[in-house]
């Protein structure tokens, strides 16, 4: 342990540990080093007499984000995943989970006990919401301030290694959600050390990170080193990059491109695929365009347009940003072209939005889609899932569109059995004024969506967190068990029929009737037929019925005489004649 720290403007820096204080000497580039040997388990830094503050690169904060840092040696773990050679994103399914609400215990070790369940529904990657250190006991994770540390309540860094190791032994890759566009409101001591934040610049969540101003070279290095830490030291297989549209970077080489170059180099050295997935609301395919063609060279990005189109088609909800997706042809366009807003008018934004995808060249797996995810559920007024509004047949349609569509599907924890529990926005800020400001801010956010502000739960109420925990006993209940069986069947269909993982978007064709509320998704000779209407529909389709699902256990589809009879709110998979 070298105990180095970057503090370019400091006059004095001291290393503080329980046994005393050690002066530090300035080195090249504003880096400081202890002036005498140090062997401390817990330590912090005093900057110009202020502090002590935790190490900006601390791996472990056992006493919280305001306490001293603790040394953690990542190489001490004896890995048992020697047979793991990685997994490509293409053809895989992602499962998004929040450690604190995934199990009653809310720990990484407890989550290991559910990996066989994830395998049973065809999951290839487990995506963890942010696990880095934040102030308080529970949080979504997007208020993190210790980017290099694993939240101690989840088990800390050693438990994180055990979790990744167990996933690899089970044949599952791990994607870690990371936040580089802002820091949380409590415990952020980075400005005490250097110009990590941009003066006068901000985004929805606070001050922007200094990516292109003076001394930004080391700030960018801080971010890239953090990314490489997850991929190298913890053997994570990919990163989900939160809200990259909020990364303000006017350099000729954008941070995302620089990061992609270094991750590609690490992938070659590690001899396993490493994946970068961007969350972006820009609908800009340049993120996932190869660098040789002028793009950033990321592997994939989220497409919220898919969620919006599916949500509106099934629920009829058209408030706020859902308004543009009311026509059924919005869903058809998304299935064929990836984005709905690809240069079209966005009424919610009051301007044109997006850029077209070249479907002849861009493989569909580069878009990650979901009918439910932490944002789209948790940012609703009461955190209500689709389960609260749809019948079993409609939930089945959402699952079929997600898992049998032309993109990389992502499931949100519990959706596979129609979990009845909400997933609400929760915080545990110890500072009363911060908790009050957070609650008021949540209410203000819902004005444009037209949701009832009076029903918004208090994020600081411990029951808001408790209500959001999954109830695993629901798996044994008849309605939930039937839906779970559907997800397992859909995983089997993906394995048995390569048409469902064919990456060529140009081969996807959608027929639909907006008035009759049906559509047919053509994947070669395999057809996904969907009836969104409340009445039975007869389609002029002939072929072999491979699978069907509807609101009840009764037959959902009949094929014969050149026609397909499809029950209300049902779907069927056929091989065309």
Coordinates of C-alpha atoms in Angstrom, one line a residue, residues 57 88 110 174 186 195 208 253 255 257 259 267 310 318 320 324 345 360 379 393 404 418 438 454 499 504 527 541:
X57 CA -9.6 5.8 -4.0
X88 CA -20.4 -12.0 -25.2
X110 CA -27.6 -13.7 0.2
X174 CA -21.6 -9.6 -14.0
X186 CA -23.4 13.8 1.4
X195 CA -10.8 20.2 -9.0
X208 CA -20.8 18.2 -13.3
X253 CA -11.5 12.8 -27.7
X255 CA -14.1 10.4 -22.2
X257 CA -14.1 7.0 -26.4
X259 CA -12.6 4.7 -21.8
X267 CA -10.0 -7.2 -22.7
X310 CA -44.5 -1.4 -25.1
X318 CA -50.2 8.6 -22.7
X320 CA -45.9 13.1 -20.3
X324 CA -45.8 10.3 -28.8
X345 CA -40.6 15.6 -33.2
X360 CA -28.2 -2.7 -42.5
X379 CA -39.6 7.0 -11.0
X393 CA -51.9 -12.3 -20.7
X404 CA -38.3 -12.7 -28.4
X418 CA -45.1 -10.7 -11.6
X438 CA -35.1 15.0 -1.4
X454 CA -50.3 13.4 -2.9
X499 CA -34.1 -16.6 -35.3
X504 CA -29.8 -8.5 -38.3
X527 CA -43.7 -15.4 -36.3
X541 CA -51.9 -17.0 -41.0

